[in-house]
JSON list of C-alpha atoms in Angstrom, two decimals:
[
{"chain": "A", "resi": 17, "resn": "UNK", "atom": "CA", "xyz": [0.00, 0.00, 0.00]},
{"chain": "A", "resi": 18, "resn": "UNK", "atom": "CA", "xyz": [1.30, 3.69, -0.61]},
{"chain": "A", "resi": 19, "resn": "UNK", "atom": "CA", "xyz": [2.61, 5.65, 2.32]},
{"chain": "A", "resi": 20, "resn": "UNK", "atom": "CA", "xyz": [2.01, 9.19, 2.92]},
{"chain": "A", "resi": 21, "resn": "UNK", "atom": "CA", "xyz": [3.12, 11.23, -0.06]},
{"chain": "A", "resi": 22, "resn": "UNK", "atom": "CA", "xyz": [4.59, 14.89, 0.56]},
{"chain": "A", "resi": 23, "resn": "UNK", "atom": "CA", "xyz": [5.17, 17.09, -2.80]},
{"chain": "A", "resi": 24, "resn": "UNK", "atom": "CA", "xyz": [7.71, 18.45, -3.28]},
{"chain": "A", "resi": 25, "resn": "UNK", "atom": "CA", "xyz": [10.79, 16.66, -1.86]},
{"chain": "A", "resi": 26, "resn": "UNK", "atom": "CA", "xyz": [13.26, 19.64, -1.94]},
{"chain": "A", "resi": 27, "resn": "UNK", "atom": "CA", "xyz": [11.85, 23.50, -2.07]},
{"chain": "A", "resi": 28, "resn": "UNK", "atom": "CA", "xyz": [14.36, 26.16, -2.70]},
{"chain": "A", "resi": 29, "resn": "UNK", "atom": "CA", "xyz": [13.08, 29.84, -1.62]},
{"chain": "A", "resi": 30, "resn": "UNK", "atom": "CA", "xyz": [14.08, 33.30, -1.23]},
{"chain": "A", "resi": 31, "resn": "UNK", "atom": "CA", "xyz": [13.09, 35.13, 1.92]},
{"chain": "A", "resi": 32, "resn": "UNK", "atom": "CA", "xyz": [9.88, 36.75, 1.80]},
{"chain": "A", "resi": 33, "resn": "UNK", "atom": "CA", "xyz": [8.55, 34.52, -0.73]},
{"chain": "A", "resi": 34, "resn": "UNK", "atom": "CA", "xyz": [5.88, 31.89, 0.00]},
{"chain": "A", "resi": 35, "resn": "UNK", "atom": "CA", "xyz": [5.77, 28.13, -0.43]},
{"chain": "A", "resi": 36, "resn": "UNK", "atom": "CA", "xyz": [3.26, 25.70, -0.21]},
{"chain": "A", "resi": 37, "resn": "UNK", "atom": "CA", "xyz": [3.69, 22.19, 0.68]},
{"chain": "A", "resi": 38, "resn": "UNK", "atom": "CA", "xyz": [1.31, 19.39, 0.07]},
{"chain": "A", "resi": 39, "resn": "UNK", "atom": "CA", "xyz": [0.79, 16.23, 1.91]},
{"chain": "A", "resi": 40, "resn": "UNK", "atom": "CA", "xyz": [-1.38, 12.91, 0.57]},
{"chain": "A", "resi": 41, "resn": "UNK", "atom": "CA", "xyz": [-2.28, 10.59, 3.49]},
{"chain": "A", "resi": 42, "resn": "UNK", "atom": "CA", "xyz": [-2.59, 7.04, 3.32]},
{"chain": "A", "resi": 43, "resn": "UNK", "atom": "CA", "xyz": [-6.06, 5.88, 1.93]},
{"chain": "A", "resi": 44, "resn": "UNK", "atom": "CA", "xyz": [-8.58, 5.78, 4.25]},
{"chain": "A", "resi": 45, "resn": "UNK", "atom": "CA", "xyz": [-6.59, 8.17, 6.83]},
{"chain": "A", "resi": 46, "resn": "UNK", "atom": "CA", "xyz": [-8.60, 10.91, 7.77]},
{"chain": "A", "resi": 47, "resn": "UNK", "atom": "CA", "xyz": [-5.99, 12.74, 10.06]},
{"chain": "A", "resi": 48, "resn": "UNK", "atom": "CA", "xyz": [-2.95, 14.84, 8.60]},
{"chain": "A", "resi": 49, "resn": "UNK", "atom": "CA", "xyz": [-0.47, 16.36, 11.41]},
{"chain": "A", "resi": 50, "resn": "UNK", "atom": "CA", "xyz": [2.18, 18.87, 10.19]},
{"chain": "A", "resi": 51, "resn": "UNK", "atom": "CA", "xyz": [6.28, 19.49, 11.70]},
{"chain": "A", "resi": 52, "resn": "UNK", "atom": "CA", "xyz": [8.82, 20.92, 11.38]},
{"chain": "A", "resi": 53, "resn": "UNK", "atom": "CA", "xyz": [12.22, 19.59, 11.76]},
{"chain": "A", "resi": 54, "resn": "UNK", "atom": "CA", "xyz": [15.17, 21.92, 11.88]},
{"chain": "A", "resi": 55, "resn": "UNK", "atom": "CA", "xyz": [18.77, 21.05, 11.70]},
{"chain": "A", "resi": 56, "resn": "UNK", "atom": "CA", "xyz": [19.75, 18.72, 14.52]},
{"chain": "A", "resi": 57, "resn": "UNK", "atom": "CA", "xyz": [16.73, 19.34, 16.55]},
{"chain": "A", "resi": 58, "resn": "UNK", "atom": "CA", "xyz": [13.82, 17.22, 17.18]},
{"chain": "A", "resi": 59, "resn": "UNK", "atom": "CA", "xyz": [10.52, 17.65, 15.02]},
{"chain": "A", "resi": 60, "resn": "UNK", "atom": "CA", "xyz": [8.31, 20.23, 16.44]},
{"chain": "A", "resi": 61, "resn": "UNK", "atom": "CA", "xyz": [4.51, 19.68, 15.76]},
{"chain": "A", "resi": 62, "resn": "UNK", "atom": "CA", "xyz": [2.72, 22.63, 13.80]},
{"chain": "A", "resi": 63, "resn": "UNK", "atom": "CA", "xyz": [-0.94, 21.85, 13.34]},
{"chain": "A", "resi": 64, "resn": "UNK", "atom": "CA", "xyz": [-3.45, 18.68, 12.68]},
{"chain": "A", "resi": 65, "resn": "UNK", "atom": "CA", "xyz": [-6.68, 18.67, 10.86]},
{"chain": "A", "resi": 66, "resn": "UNK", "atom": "CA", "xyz": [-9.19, 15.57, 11.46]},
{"chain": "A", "resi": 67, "resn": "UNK", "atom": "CA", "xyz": [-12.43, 15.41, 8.99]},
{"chain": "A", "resi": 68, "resn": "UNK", "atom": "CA", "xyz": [-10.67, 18.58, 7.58]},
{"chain": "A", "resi": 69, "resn": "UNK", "atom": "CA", "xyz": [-11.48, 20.75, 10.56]},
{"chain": "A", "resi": 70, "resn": "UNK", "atom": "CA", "xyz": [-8.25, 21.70, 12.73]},
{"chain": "A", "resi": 71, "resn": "UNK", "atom": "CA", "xyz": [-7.95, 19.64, 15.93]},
{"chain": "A", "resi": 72, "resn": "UNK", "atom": "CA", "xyz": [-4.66, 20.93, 17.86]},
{"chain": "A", "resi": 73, "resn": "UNK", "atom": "CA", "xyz": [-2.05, 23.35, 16.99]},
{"chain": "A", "resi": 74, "resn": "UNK", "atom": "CA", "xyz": [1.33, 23.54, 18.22]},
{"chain": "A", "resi": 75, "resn": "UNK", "atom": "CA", "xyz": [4.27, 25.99, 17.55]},
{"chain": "A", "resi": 76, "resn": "UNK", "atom": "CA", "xyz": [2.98, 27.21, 13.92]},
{"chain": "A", "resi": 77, "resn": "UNK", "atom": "CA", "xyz": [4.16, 30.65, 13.21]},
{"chain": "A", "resi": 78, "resn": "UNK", "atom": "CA", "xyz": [1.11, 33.03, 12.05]},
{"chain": "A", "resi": 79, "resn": "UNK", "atom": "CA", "xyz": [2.58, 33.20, 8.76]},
{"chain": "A", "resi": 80, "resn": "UNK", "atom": "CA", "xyz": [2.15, 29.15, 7.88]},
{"chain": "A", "resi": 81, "resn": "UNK", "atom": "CA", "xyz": [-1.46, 28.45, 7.73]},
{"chain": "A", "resi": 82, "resn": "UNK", "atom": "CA", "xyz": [-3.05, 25.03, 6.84]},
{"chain": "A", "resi": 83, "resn": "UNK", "atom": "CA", "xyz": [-5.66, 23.29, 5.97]},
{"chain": "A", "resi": 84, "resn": "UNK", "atom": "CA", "xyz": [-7.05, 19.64, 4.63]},
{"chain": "A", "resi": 85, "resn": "UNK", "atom": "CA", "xyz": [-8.97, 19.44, 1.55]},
{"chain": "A", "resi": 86, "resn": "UNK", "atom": "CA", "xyz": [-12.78, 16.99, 1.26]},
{"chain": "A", "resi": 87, "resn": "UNK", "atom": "CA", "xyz": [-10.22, 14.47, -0.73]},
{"chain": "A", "resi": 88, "resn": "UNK", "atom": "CA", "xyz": [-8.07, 14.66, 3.29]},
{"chain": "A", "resi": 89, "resn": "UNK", "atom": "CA", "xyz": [-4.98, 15.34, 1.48]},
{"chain": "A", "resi": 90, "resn": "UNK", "atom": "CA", "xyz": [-3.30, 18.77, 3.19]},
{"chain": "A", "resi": 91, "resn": "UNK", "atom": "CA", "xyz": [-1.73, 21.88, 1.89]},
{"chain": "A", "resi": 92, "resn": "UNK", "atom": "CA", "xyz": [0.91, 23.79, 4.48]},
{"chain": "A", "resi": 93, "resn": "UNK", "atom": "CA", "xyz": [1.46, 27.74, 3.54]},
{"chain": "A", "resi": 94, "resn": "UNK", "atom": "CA", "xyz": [3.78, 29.60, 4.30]},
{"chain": "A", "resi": 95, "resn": "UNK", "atom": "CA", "xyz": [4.61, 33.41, 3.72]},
{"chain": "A", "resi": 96, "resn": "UNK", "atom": "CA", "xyz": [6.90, 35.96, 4.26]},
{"chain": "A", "resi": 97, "resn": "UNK", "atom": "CA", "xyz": [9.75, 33.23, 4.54]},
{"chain": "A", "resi": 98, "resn": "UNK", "atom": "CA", "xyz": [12.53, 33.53, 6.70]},
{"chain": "A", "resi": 99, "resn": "UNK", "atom": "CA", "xyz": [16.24, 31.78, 6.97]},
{"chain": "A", "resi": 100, "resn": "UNK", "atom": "CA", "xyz": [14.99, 30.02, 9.87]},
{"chain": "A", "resi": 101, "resn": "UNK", "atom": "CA", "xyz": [12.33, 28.61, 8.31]},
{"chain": "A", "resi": 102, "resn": "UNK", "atom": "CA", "xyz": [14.90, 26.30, 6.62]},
{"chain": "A", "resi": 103, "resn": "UNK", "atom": "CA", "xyz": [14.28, 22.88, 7.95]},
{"chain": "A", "resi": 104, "resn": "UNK", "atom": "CA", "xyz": [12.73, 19.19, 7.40]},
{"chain": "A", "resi": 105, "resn": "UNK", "atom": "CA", "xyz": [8.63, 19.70, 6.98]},
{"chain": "A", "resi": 106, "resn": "UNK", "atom": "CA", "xyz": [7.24, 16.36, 7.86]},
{"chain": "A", "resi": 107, "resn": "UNK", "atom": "CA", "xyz": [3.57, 15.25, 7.23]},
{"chain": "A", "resi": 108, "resn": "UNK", "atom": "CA", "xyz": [2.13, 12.32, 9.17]},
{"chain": "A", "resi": 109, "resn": "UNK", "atom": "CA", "xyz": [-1.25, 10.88, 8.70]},
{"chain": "A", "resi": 110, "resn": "UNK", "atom": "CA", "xyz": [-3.83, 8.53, 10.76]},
{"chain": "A", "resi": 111, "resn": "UNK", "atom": "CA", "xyz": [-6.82, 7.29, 11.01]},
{"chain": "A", "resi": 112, "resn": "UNK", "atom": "CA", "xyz": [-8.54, 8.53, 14.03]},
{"chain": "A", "resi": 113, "resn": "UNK", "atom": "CA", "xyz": [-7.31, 11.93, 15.55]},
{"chain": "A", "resi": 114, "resn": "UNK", "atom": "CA", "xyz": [-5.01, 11.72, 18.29]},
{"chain": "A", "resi": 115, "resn": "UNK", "atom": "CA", "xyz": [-4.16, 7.72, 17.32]},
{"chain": "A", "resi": 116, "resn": "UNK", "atom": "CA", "xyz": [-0.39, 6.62, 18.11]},
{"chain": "A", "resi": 117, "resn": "UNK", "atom": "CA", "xyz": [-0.51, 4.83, 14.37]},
{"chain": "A", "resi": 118, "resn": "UNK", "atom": "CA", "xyz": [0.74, 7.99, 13.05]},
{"chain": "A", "resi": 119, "resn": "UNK", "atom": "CA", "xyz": [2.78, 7.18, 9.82]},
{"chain": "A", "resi": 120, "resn": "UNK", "atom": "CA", "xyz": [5.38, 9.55, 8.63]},
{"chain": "A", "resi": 121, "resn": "UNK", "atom": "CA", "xyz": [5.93, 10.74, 4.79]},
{"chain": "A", "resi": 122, "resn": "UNK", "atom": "CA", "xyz": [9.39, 11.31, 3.39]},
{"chain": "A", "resi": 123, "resn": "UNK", "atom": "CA", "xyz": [9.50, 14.84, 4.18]},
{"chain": "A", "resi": 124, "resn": "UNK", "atom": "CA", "xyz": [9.98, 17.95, 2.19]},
{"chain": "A", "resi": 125, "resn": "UNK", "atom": "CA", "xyz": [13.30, 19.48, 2.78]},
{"chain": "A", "resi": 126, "resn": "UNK", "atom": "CA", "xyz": [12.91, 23.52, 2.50]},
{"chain": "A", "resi": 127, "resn": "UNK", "atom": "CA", "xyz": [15.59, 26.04, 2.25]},
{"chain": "A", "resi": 128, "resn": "UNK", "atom": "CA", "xyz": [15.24, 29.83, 2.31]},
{"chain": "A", "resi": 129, "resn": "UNK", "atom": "CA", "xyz": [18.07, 31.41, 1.16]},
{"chain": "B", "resi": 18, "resn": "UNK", "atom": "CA", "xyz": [10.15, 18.37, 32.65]},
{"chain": "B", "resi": 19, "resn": "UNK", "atom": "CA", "xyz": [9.11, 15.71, 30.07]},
{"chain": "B", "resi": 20, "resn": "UNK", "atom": "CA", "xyz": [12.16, 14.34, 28.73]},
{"chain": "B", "resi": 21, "resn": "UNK", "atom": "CA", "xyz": [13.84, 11.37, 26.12]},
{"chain": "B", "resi": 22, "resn": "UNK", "atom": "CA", "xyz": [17.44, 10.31, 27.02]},
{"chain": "B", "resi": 23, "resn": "UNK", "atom": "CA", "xyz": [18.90, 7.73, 24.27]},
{"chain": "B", "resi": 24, "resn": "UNK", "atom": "CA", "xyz": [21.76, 5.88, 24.92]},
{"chain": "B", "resi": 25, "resn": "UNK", "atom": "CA", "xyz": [24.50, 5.45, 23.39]},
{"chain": "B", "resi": 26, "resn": "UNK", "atom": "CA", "xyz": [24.48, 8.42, 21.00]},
{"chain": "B", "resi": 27, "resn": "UNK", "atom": "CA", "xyz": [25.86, 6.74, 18.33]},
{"chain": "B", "resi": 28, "resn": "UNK", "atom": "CA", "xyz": [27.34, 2.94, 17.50]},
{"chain": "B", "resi": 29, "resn": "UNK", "atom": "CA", "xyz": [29.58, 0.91, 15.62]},
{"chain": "B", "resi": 30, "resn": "UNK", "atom": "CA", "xyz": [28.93, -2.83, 14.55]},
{"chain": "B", "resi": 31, "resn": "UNK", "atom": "CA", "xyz": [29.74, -5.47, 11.94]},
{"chain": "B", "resi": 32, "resn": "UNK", "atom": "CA", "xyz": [27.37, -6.92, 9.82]},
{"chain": "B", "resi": 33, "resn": "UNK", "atom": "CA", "xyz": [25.33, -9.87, 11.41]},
{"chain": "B", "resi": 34, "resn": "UNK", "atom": "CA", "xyz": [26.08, -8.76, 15.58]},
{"chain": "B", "resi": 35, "resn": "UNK", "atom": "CA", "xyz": [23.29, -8.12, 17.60]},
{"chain": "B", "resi": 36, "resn": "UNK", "atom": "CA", "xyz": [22.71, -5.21, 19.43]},
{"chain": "B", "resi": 37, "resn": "UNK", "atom": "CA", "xyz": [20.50, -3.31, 21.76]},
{"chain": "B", "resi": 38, "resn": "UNK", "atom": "CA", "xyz": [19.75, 0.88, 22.04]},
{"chain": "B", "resi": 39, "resn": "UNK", "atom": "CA", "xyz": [18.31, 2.25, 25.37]},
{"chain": "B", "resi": 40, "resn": "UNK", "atom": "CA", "xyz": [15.97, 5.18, 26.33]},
{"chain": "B", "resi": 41, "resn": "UNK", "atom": "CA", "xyz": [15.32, 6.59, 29.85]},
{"chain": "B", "resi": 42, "resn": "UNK", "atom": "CA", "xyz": [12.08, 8.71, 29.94]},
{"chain": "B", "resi": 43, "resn": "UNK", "atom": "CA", "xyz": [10.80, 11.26, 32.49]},
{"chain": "B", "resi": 44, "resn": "UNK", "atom": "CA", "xyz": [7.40, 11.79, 30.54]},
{"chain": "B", "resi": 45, "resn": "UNK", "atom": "CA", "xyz": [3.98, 12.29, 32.61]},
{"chain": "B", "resi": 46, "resn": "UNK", "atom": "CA", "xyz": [1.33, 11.01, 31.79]},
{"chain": "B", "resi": 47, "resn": "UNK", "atom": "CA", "xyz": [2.40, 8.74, 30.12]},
{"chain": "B", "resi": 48, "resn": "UNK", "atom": "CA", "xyz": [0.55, 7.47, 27.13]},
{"chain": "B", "resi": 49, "resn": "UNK", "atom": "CA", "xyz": [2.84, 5.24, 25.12]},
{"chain": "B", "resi": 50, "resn": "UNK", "atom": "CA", "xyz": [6.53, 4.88, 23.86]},
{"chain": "B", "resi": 51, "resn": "UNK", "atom": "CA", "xyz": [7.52, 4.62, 20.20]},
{"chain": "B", "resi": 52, "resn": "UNK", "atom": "CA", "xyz": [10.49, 3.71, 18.12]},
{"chain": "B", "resi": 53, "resn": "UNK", "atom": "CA", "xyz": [11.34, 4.84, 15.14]},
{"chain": "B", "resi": 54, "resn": "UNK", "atom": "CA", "xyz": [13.86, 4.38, 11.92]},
{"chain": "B", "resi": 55, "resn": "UNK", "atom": "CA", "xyz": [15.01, 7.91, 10.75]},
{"chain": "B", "resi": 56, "resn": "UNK", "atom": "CA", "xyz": [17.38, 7.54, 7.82]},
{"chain": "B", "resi": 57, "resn": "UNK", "atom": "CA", "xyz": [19.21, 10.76, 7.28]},
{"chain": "B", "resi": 58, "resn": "UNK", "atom": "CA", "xyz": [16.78, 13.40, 5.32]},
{"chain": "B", "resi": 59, "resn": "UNK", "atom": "CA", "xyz": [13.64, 10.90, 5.33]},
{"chain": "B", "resi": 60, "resn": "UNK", "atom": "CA", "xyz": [10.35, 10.48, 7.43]},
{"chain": "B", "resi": 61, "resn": "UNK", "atom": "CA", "xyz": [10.90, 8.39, 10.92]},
{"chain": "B", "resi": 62, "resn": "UNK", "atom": "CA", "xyz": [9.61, 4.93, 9.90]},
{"chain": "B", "resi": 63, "resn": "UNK", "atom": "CA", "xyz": [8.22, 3.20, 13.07]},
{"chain": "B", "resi": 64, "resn": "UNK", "atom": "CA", "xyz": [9.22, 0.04, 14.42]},
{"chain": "B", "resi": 65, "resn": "UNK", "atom": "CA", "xyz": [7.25, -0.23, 17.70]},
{"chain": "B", "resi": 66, "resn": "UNK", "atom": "CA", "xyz": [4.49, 1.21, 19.72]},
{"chain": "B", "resi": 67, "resn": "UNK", "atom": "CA", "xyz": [4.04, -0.04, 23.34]},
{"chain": "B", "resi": 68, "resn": "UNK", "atom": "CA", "xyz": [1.20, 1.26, 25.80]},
{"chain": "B", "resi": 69, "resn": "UNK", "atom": "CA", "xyz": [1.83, 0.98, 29.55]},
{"chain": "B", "resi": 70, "resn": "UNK", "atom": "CA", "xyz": [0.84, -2.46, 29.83]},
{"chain": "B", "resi": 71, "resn": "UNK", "atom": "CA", "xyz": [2.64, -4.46, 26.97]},
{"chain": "B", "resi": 72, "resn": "UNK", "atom": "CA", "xyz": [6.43, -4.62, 28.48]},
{"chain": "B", "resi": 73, "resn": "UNK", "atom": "CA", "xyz": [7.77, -6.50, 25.01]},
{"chain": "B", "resi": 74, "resn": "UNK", "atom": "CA", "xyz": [7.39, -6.02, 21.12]},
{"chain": "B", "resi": 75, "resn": "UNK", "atom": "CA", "xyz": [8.46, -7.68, 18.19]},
{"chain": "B", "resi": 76, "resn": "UNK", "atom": "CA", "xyz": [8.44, -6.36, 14.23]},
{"chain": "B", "resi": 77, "resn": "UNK", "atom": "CA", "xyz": [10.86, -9.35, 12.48]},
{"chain": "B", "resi": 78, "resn": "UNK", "atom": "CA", "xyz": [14.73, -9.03, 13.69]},
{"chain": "B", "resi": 79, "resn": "UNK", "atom": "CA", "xyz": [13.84, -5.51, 16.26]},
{"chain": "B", "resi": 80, "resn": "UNK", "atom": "CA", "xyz": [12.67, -6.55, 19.31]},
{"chain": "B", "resi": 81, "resn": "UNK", "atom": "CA", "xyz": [11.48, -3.35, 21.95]},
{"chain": "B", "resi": 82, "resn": "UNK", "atom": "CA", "xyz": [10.59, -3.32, 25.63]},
{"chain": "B", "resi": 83, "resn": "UNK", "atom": "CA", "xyz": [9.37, -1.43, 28.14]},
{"chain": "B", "resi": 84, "resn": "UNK", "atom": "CA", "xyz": [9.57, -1.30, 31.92]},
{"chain": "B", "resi": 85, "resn": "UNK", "atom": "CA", "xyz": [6.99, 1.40, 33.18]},
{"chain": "B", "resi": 86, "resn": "UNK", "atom": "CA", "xyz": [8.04, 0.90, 36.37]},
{"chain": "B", "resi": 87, "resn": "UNK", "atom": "CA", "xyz": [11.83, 2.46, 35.89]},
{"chain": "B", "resi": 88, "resn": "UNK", "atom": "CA", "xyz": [10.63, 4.29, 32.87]},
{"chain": "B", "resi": 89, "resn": "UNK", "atom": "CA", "xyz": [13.16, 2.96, 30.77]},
{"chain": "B", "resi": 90, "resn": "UNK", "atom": "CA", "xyz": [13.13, 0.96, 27.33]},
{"chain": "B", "resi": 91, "resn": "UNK", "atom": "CA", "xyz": [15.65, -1.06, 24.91]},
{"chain": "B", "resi": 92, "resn": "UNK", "atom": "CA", "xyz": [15.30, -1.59, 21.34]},
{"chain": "B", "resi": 93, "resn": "UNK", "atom": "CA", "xyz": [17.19, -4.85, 20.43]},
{"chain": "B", "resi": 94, "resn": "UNK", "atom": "CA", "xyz": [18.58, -5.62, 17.02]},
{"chain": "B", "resi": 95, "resn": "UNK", "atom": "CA", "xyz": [19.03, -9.21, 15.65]},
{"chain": "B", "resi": 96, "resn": "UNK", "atom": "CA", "xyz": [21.70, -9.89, 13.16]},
{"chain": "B", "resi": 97, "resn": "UNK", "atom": "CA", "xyz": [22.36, -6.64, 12.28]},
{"chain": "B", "resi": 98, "resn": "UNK", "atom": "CA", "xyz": [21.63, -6.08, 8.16]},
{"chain": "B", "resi": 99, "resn": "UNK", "atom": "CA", "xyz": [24.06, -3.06, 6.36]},
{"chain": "B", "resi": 100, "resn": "UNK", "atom": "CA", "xyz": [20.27, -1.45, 5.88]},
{"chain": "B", "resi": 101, "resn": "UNK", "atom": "CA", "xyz": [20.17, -1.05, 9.43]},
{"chain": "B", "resi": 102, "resn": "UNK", "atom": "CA", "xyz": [22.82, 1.85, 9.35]},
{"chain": "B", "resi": 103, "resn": "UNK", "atom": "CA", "xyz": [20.39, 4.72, 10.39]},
{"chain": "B", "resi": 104, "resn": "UNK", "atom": "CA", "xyz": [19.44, 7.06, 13.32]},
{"chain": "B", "resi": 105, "resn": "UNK", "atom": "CA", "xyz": [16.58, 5.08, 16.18]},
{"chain": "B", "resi": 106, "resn": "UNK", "atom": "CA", "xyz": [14.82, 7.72, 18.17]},
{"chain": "B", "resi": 107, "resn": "UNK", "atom": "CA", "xyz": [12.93, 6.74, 21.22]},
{"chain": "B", "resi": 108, "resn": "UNK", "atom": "CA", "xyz": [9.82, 9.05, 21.01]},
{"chain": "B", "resi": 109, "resn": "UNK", "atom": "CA", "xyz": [7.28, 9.15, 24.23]},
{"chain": "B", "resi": 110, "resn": "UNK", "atom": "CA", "xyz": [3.70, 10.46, 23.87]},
{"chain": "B", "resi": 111, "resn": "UNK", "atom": "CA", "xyz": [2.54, 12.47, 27.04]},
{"chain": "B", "resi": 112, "resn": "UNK", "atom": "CA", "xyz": [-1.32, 11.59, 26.45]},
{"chain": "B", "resi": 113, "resn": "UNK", "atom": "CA", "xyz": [-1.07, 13.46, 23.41]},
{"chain": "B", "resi": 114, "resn": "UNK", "atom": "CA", "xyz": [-0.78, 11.68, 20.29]},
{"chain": "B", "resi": 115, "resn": "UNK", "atom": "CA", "xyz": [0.50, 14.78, 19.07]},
{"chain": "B", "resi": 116, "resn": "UNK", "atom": "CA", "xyz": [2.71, 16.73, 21.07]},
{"chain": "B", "resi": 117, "resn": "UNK", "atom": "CA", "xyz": [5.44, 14.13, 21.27]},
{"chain": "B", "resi": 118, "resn": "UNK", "atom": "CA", "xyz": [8.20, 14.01, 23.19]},
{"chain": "B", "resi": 119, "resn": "UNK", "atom": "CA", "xyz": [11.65, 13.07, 20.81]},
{"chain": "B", "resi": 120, "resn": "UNK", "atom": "CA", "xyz": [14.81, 11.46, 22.51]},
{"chain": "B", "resi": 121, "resn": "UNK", "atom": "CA", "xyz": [17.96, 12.74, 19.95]},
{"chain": "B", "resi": 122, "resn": "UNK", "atom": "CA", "xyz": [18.38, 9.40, 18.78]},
{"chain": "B", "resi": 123, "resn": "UNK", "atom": "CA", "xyz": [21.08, 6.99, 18.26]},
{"chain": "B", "resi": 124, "resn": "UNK", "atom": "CA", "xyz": [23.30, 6.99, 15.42]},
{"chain": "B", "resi": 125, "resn": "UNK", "atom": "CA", "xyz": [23.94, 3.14, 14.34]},
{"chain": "B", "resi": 126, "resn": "UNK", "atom": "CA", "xyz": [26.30, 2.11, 11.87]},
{"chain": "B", "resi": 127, "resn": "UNK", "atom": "CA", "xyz": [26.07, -1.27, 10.59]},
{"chain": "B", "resi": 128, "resn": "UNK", "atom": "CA", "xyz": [29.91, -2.15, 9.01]},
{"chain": "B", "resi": 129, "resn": "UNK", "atom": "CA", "xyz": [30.80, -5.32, 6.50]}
]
């Protein structure tokens, strides 16, 4: 079965732009959680949708807004990009908000320069 | 504070040894304790998920478990594969699936 699908891989930006990243869960999955993964830190959790309503949010910056689409898949935005927005943007989906069977895509590797 | 300690940080072995990765928690409440497969640059890939009452856990050659009691955990590795070579985290959920607590992993390198 196909895992969780993020789009694109790598993202090259210059600050101030805006980039959106996209995230396909796992068929059936209904949940989509967002983080963010800078360079040798651990992944810090931005925002979750379940039944494409938000359900928690965590450290996301006003300028990165969210949301999950009626197919569940999820689109991350982000504006007015900054260095330290450089980092490892992982998207993990489940089925059932809040479950523990949270699996992981590949990640999309950003990089504001 | 809620906190992940991995042990050691990072590790050395030849092909076909076993070995076994620990992780000391100070997380409350306690929901359940996770390991994960994080090559360098890709999604964590997980391996295990125990709850407070399941103290072992098998998924083919890794073997996890979990002692509630002194809030620790091991994840064992049976005849180590070259494939293994990647970072294990220990990752803890405080009651919220969530908000997770990370340990900093450890770095195992898996040598011909």
């Amino acid at each position: 079965a196909a895992g969780v699908i993020q789009s694109p891989r790598h993202l090259i930006k210059e600050k101030r732009e805006t980039a959106t990243l996209k995230c396909y869960p796992i068929s059936r999955h209904d949940t989509v959680y967002w983080y963010q993964q800078g360079p040798g830190q651990d992944p810090q959790f931005l925002i979750s949708f379940y039944e494409k309503m938000q359900s928690d949010k965590g450290s996301i910056p006003d300028r990165f807004s969210a949301q999950q689409f009626s197919d569940y898949h999820s689109e991350l935005n982000m504006s007015s990009l900054e260095l330290g927005d450089s980092a490892l943007y992982f998207c993990a989906s489940s089925l059932g908000d809040n479950s523990y069977e949270q699996y992981f895509g590949p990640g999309t590797r950003l990089t504001v320069t | 504070k809620n906190q992940v300690e991995q042990s050691p940080q990072s590790l050395i072995i030849l092909e076909g040894k076993n070995c076994t990765l620990q992780c000391n928690y100070t997380v409350s409440p306690f929901s359940n304790l996770r390991w994960y497969k994080q090559d360098t640059g890709r999604g964590p890939v997980s391996l295990t998920i125990m709850t407070f009452s399941e103290n072992t856990k098998s998924n083919g050659r890794y073997t996890a478990t979990l002692d509630a009691d002194t809030k620790q955990s091991s994840l064992h590795i049976t005849a180590s594969q070259l494939s293994d070579s990647a970072s294990y985290i220990c990752v803890v959920s405080a009651g919220n699936n969530r908000k997770l607590i990370w340990g900093l992993g450890t770095s195992l390198a898996v040598n011909p």
